[in-house]
CSV table of C-alpha atoms and ligand atoms in Angstrom, one decimal:
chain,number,residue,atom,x,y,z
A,25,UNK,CA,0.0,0.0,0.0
A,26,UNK,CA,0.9,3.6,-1.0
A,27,UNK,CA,0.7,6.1,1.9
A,28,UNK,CA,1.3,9.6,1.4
A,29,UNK,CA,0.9,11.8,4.4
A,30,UNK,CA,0.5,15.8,3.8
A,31,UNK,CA,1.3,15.5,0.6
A,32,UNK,CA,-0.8,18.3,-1.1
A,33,UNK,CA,-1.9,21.3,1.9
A,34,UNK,CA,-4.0,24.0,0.1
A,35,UNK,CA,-5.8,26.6,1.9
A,36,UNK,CA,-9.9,26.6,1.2
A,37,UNK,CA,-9.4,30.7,2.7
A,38,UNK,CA,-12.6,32.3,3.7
A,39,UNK,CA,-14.4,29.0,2.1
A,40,UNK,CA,-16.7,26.6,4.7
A,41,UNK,CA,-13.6,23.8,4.7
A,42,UNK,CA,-16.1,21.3,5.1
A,43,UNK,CA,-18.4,21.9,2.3
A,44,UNK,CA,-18.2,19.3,-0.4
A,45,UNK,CA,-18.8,21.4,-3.5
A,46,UNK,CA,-15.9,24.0,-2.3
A,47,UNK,CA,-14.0,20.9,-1.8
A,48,UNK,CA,-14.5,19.7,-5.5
A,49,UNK,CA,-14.6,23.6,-7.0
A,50,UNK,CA,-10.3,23.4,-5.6
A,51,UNK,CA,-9.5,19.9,-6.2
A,52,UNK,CA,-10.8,19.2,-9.5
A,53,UNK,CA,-7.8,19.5,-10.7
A,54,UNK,CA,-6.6,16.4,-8.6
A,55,UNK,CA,-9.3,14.2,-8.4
A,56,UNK,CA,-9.5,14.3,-12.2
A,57,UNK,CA,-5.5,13.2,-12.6
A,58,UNK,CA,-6.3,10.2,-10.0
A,59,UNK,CA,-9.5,9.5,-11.9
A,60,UNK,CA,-6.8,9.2,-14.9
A,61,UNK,CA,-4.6,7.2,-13.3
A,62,UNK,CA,-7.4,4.6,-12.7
A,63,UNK,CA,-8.0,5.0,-16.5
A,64,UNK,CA,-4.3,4.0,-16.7
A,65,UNK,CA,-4.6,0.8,-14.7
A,66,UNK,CA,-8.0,-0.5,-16.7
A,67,UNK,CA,-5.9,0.5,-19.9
A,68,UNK,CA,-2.8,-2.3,-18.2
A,69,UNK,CA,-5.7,-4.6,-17.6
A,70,UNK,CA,-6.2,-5.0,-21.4
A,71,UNK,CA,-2.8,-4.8,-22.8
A,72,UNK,CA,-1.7,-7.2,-20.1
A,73,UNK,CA,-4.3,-9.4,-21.2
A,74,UNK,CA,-5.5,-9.8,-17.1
A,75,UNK,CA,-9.5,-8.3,-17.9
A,76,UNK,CA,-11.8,-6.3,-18.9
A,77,UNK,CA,-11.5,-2.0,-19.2
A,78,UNK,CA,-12.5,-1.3,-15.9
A,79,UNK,CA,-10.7,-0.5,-12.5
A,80,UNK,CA,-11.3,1.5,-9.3
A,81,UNK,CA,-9.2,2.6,-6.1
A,82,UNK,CA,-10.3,3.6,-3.0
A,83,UNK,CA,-8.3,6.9,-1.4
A,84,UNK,CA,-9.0,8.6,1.8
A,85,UNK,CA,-8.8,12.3,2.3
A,86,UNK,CA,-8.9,14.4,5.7
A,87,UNK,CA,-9.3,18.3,6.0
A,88,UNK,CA,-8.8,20.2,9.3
A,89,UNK,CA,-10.5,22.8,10.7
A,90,UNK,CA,-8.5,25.8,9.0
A,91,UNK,CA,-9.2,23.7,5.8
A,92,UNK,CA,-6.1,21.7,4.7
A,93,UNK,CA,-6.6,19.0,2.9
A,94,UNK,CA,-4.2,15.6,3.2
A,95,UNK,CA,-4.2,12.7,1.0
A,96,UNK,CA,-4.2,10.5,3.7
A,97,UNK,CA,-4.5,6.9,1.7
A,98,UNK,CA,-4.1,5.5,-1.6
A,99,UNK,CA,-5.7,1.9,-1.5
A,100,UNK,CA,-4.1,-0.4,-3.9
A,101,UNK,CA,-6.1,-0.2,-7.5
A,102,UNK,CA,-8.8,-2.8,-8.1
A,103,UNK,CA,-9.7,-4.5,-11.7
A,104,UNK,CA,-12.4,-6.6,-12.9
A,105,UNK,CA,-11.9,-10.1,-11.7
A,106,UNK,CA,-15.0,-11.7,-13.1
A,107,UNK,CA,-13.0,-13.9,-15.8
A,108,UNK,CA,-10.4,-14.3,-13.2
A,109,UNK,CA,-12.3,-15.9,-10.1
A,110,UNK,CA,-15.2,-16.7,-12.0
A,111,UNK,CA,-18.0,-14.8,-10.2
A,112,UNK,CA,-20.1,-12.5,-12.1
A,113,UNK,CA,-20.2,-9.2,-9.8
A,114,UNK,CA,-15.8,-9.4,-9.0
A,115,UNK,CA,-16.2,-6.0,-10.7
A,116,UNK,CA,-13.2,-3.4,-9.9
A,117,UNK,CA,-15.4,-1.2,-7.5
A,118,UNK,CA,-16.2,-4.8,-5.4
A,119,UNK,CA,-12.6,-5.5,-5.4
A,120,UNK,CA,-11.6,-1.9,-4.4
A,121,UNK,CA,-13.8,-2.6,-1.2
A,122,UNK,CA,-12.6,-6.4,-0.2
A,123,UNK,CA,-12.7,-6.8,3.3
A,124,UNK,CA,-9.1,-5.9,4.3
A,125,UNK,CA,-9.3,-2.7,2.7
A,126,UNK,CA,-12.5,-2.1,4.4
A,127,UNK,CA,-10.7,-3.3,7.6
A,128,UNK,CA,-7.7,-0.9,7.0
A,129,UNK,CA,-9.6,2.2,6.0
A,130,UNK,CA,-12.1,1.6,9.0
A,131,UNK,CA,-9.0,1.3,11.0
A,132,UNK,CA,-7.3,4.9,9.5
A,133,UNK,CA,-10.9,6.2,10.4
A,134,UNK,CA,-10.9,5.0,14.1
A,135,UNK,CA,-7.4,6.8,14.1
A,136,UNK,CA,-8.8,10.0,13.3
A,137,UNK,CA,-11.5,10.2,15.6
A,138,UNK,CA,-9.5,9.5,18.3
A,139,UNK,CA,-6.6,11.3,17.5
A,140,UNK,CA,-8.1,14.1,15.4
A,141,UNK,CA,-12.1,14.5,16.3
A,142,UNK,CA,-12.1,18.0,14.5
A,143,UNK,CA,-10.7,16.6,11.3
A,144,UNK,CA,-13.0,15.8,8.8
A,145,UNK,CA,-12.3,12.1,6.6
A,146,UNK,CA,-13.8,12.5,3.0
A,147,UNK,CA,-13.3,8.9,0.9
A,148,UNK,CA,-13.1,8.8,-2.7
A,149,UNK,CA,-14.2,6.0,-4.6
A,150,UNK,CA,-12.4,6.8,-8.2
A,151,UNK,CA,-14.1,4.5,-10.6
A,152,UNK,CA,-13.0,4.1,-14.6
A,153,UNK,CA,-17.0,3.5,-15.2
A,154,UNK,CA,-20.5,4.4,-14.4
A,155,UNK,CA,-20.9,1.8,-11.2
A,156,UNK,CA,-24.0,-1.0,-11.9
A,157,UNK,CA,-26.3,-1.3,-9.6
A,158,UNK,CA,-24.5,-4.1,-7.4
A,159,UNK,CA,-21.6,-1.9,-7.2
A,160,UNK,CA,-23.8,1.3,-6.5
A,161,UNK,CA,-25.6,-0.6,-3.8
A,162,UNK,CA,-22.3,-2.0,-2.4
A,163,UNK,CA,-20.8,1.9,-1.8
A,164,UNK,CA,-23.9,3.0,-0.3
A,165,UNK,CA,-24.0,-0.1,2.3
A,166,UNK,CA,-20.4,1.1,3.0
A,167,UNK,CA,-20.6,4.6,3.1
A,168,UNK,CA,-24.1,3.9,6.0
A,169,UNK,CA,-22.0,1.7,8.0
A,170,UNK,CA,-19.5,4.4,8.4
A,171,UNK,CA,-21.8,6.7,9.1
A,172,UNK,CA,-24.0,4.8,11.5
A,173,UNK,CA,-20.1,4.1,13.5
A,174,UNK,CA,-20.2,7.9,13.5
A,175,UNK,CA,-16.4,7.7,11.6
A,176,UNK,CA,-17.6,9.9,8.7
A,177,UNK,CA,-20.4,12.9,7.9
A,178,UNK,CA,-23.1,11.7,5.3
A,179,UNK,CA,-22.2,13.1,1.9
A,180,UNK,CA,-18.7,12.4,2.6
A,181,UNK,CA,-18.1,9.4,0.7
A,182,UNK,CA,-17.9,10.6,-2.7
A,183,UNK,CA,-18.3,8.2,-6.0
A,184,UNK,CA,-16.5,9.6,-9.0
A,185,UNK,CA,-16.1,8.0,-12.6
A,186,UNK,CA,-15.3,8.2,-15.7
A,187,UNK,CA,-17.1,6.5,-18.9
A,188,UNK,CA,-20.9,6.7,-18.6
A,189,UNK,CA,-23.4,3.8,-19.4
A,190,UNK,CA,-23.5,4.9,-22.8
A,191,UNK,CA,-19.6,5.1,-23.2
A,192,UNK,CA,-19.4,1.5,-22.0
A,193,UNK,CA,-21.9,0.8,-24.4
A,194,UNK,CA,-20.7,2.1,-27.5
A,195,UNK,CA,-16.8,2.0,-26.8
A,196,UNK,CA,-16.6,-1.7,-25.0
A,197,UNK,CA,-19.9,-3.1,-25.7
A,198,UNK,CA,-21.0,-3.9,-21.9
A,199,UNK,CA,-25.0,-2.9,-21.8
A,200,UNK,CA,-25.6,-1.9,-18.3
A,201,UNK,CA,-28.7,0.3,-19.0
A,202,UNK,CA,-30.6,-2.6,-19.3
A,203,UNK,CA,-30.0,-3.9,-16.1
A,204,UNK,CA,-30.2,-0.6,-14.8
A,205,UNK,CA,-34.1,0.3,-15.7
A,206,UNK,CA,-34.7,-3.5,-14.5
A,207,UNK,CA,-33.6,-3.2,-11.3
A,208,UNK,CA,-36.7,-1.0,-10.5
A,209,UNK,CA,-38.4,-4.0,-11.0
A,210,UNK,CA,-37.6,-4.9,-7.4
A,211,UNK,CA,-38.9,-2.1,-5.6
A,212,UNK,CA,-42.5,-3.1,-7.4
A,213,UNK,CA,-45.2,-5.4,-5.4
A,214,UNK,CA,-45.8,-7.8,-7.0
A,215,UNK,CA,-42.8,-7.3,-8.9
A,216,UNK,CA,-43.3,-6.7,-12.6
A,217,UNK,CA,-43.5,-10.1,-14.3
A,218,UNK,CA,-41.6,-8.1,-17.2
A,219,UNK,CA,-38.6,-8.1,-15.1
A,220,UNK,CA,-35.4,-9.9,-16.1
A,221,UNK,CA,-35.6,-12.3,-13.0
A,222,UNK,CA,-38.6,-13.8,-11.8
A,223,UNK,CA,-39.3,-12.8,-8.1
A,224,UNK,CA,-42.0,-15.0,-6.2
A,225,UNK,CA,-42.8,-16.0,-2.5
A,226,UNK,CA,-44.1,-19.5,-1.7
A,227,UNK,CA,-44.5,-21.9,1.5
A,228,UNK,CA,-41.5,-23.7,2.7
A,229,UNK,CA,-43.6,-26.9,1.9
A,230,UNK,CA,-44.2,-26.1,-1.5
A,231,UNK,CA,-40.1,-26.2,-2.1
A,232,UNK,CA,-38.9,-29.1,-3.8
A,233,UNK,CA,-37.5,-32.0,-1.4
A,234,UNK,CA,-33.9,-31.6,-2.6
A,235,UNK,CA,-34.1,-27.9,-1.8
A,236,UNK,CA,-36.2,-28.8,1.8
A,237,UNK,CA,-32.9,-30.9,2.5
A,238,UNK,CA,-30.4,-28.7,2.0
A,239,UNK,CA,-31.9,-25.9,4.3
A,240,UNK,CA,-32.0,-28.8,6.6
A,241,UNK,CA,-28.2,-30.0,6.6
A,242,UNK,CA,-27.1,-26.6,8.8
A,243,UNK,CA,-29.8,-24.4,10.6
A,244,UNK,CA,-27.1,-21.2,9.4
A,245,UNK,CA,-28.2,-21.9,5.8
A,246,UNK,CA,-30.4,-19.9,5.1
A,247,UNK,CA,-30.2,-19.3,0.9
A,248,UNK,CA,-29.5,-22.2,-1.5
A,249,UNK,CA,-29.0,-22.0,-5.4
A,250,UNK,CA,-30.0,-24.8,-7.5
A,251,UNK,CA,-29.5,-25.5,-11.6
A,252,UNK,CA,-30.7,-28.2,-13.5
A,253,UNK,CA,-32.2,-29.8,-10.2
A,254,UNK,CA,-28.3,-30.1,-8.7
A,255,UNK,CA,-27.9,-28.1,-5.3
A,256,UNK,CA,-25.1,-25.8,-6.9
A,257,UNK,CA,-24.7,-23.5,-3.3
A,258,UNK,CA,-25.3,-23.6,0.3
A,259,UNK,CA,-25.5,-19.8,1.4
A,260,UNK,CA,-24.9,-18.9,5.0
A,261,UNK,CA,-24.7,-15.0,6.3
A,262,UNK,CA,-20.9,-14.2,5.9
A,263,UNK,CA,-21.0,-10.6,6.7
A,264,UNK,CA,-18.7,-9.2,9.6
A,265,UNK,CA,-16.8,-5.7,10.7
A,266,UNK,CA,-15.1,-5.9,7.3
A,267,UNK,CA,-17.3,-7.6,4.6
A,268,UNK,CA,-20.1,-6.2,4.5
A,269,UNK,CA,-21.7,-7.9,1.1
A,270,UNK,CA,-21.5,-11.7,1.7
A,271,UNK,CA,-24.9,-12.1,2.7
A,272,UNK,CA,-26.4,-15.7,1.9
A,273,UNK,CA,-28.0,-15.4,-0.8
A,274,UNK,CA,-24.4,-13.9,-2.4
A,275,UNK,CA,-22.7,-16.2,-0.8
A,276,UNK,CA,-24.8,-18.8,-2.3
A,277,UNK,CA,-24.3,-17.6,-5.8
A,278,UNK,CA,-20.7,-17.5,-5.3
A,279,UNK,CA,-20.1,-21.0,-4.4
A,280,UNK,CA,-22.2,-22.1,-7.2
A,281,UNK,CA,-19.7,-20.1,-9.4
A,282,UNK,CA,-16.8,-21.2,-7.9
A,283,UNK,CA,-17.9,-24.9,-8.1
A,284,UNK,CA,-18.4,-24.4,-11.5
A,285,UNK,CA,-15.3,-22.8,-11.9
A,286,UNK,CA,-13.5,-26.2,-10.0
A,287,UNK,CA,-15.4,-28.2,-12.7
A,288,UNK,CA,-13.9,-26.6,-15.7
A,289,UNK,CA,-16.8,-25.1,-17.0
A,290,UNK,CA,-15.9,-22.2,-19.5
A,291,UNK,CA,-18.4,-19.9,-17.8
A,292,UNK,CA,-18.6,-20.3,-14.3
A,293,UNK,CA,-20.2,-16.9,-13.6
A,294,UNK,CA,-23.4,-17.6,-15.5
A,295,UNK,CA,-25.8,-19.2,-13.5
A,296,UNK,CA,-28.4,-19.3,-16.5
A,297,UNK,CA,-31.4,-21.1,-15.8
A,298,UNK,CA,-30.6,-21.3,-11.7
A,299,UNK,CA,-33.2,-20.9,-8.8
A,300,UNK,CA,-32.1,-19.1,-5.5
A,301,UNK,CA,-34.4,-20.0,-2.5
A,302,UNK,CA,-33.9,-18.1,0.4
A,303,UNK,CA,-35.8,-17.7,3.6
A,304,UNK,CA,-35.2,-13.7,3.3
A,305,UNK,CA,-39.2,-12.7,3.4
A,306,UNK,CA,-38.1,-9.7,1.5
A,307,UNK,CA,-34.6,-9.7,-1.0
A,308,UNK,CA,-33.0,-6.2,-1.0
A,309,UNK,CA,-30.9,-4.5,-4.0
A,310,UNK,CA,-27.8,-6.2,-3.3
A,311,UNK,CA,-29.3,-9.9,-3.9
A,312,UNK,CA,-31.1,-8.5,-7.1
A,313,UNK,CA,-28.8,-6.7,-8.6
A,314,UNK,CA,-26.1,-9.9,-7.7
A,315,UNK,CA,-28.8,-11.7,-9.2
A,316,UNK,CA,-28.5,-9.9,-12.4
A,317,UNK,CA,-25.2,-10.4,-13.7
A,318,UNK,CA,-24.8,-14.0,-12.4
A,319,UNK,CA,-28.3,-14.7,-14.6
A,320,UNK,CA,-30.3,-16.1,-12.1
A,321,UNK,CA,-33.4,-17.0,-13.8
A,322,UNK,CA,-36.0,-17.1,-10.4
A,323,UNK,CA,-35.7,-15.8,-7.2
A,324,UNK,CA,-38.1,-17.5,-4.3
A,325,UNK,CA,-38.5,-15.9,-0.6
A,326,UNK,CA,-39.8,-19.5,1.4
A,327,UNK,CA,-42.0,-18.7,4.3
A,328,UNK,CA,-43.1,-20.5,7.4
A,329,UNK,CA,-39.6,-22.6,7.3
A,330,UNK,CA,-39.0,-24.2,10.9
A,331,UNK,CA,-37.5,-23.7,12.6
A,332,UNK,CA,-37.6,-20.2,12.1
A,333,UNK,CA,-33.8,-18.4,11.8
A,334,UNK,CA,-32.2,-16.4,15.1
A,335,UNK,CA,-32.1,-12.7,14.7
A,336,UNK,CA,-34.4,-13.0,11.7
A,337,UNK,CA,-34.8,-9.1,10.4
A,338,UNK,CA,-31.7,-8.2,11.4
A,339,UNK,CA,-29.7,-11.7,9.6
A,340,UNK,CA,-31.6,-10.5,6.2
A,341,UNK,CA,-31.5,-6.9,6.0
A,342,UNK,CA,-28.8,-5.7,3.5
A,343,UNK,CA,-28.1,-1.9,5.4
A,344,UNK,CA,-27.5,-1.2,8.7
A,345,UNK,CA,-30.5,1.1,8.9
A,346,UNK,CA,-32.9,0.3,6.5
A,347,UNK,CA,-35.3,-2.5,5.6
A,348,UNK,CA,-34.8,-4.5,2.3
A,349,UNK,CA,-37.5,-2.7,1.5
A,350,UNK,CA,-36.8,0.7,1.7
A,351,UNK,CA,-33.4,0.5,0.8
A,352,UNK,CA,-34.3,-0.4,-3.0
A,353,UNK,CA,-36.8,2.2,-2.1
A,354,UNK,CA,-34.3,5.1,-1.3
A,355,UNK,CA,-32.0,3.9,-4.3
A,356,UNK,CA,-34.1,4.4,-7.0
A,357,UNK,CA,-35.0,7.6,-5.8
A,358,UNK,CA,-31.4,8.6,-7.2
A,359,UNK,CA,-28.0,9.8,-5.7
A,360,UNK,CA,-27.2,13.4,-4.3
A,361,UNK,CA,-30.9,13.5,-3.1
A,362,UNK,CA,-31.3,14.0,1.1
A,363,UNK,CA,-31.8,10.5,1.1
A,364,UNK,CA,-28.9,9.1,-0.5
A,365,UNK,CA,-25.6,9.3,1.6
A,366,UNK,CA,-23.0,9.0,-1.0
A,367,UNK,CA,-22.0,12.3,-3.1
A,368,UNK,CA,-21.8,10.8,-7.0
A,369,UNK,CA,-19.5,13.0,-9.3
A,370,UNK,CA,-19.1,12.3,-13.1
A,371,UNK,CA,-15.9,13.2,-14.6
A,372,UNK,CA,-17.1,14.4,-18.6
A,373,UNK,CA,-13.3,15.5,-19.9
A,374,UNK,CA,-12.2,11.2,-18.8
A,375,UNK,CA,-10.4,9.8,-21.6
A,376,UNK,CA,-11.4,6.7,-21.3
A,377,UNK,CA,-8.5,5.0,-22.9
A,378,UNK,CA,-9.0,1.5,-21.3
A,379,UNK,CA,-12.5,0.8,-23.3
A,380,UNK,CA,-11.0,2.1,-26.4
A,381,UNK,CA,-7.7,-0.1,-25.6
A,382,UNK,CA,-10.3,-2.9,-25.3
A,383,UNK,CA,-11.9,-2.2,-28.3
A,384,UNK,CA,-9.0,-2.9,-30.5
A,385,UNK,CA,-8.0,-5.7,-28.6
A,386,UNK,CA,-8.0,-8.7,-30.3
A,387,UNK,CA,-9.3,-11.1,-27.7
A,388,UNK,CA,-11.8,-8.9,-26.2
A,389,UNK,CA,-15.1,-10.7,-26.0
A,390,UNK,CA,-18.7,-9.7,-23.9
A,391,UNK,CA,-17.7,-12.4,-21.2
A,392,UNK,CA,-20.6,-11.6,-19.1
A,393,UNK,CA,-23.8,-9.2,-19.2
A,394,UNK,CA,-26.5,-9.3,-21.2
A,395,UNK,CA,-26.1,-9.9,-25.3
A,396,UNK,CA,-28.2,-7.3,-26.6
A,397,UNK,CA,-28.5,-3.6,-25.9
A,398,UNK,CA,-32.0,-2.4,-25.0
A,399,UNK,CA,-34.7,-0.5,-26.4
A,400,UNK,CA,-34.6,2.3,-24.4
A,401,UNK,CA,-34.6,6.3,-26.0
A,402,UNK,CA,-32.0,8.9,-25.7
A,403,UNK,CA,-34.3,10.6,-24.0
A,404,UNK,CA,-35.0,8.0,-21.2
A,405,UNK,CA,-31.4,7.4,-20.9
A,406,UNK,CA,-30.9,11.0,-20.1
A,407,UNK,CA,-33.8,11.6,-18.1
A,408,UNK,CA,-31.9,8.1,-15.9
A,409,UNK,CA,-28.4,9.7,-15.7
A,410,UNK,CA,-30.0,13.3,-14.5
A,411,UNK,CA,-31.4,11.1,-11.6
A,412,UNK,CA,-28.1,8.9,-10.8
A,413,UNK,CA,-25.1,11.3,-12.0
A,414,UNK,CA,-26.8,15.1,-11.8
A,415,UNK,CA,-23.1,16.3,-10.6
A,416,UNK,CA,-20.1,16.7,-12.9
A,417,UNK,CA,-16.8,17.7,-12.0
A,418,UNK,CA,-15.4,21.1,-13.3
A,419,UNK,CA,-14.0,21.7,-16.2
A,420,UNK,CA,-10.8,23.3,-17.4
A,421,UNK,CA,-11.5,27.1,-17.3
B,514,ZN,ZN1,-20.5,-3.4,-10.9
């Protein structure tokens, strides 16, 4: 790890140091050449022949009260690692929030308090692309844990990328809009049968035997993934201090992958035609959006199982301080709304070399995601990034 202490001091002046949009008005200039750098590493990831065009790193900033900034952190850059380990949502923002970086930046954060309880900690996510929805999802469990520890202000974790939806589209052919607009499928009740996974509730009784009998091996189980009637994963609640995304029903979907991956199959992270049972009574973003790019074609919440799971609302709910339900609620509402605690920043001048690196590369293939683009307008596509990205970062006077 990289860690550079005072290395840039500027003075915000007469400014409120702790307001975000002076911070970005006098560091654009810097967050834009890190953003770059990101580019840099998703453009190695190509050449090298590793992955796909995309990579993230995680930094951590702190301004005191006369309003110096320090680059307190550089977290090691993340890539994609989907072909790598084999499971669909090893995206590079995941990977720039693994559980020992989450351990060592909740660790810098504890310093601060104690050491520094004026300071104020800002985290950058730096992104080469527009986050999907199980990456989005992922920050903003983050960034409430934090907050709920009281070891940063809400608005202070701030998402900024580079190449939009539409970049990714057209330079790298990844289709991400799709699954976008779908994923407000899930806050819907009944959920829209148009949807690209089919969501459904039924009686623990009504489950097939096999799947009856593997809840029934280990009371922790609580989320199993079948395909092709073969018990493919056995999901138990992983999630601790530091990882704060392996619920079961991910964990569930990863084994399967990584079973597959032990087998030899050529795709491991498609999970086309697979049927995740949990005993969640209500799935939140994270499982649906999970869901997603691993293909999962069903989705069943089992009720009246016995015996009936310890710490039952708590075990299933994917934030700290929301239901399931309004979680997916708040999220579609959009980002840099009150109700939204990350601050999401678009970079329009990013040069976006690693897509176009990938787009002459000659073994660079859709490994994962949908097939086909979707039918959706210019104007809808808009009218969805005015809601998710309304912030971009200044631009060269
Ligand atoms: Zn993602």
């Amino acid at each position: 790890m990289r860690c550079q202490n005072d290395v840039k001091r500027t003075n915000l002046r007469h400014k409120d140091p702790f307001q975000m949009n002076s911070l970005i008005q006098i560091y654009y200039a810097q967050l834009r050449q890190k953003l770059s750098d990101v580019d840099l590493c998703a453009q190695e990831n190509v050449l090298s022949g590793k992955g796909g065009p995309f990579a993230a790193r995680l930094a951590l900033f702190s301004v005191n009260e006369e309003g110096s900034r320090s680059l307190l952190t550089e977290f090691p850059h993340a890539t994609n690692k989907v072909l790598e380990t084999g499971i669909a949502s090893n995206h590079a923002e995941a990977q720039s929030l693994v559980p020992e970086t989450v351990g060592l930046l909740k660790k810098q954060l504890r310093h601060i308090k104690q050491e520094r309880p004026k300071d104020r900690p800002i985290i950058v996510l730096f992104s080469s692309a527009q986050p999907c929805w199980a990456c989005l999802t992922k920050i903003e469990i983050l960034a409430r844990q934090l907050i709920q520890e009281e070891l940063i202000k809400p608005k202070n974790f701030v998402l900024l990328y580079g190449a939009t939806y539409t970049d990714t589209e057209i330079t790298a052919g990844f289709h991400d809009y799709a699954y976008a607009l779908d994923f407000f499928n899930v806050v819907k009740d009944p959920p829209s049968e148009a949807s690209l996974i089919q969501y459904t509730t039924s009686p623990f009784a009504q489950a097939p035997e096999h799947v009856q009998a593997a809840f029934k091996v280990n009371p922790a189980v609580t989320a199993v993934l079948t395909l092709n009637h073969r018990t493919l994963g056995l999901g138990q609640d992983r999630r601790n201090d530091q990882d704060l995304f392996h619920t079961a029903e991910c964990t569930a979907m990863h084994e399967a992958s990584r079973t597959l991956k032990a087998e030899g199959q050529a795709t491991p992270w498609n999970l086309h035609g697979s049927h995740l049972y949990t005993l969640n009574p209500k799935i939140g973003p994270l499982t649906y959006s999970e869901c997603q790019w691993a293909a999962v074609e069903h989705i069943t919440s089992l009720s009246g199982a016995a015996p009936v799971p310890p710490q039952a609302t708590m075990q299933y709910q994917e934030s700290c301080d929301l239901s399931n339900r309004s979680f997916s609620a708040l999220l579609v509402k959009g980002f840099n709304t009150p109700n939204a605690v990350t601050h999401v920043l678009h970079d329009a001048c990013f040069a976006n070399l690693a897509q176009k690196a990938w787009a002459q590369h000659p073994s660079h293939i859709l490994y994962n995601g949908l097939e086909a683009g979707d039918s959706l307008t210019i104007e809808q596509k808009t009218a969805f990034n005015r809601l998710f990205c309304p912030e971009t970062l200044p631009i060269e006077p």
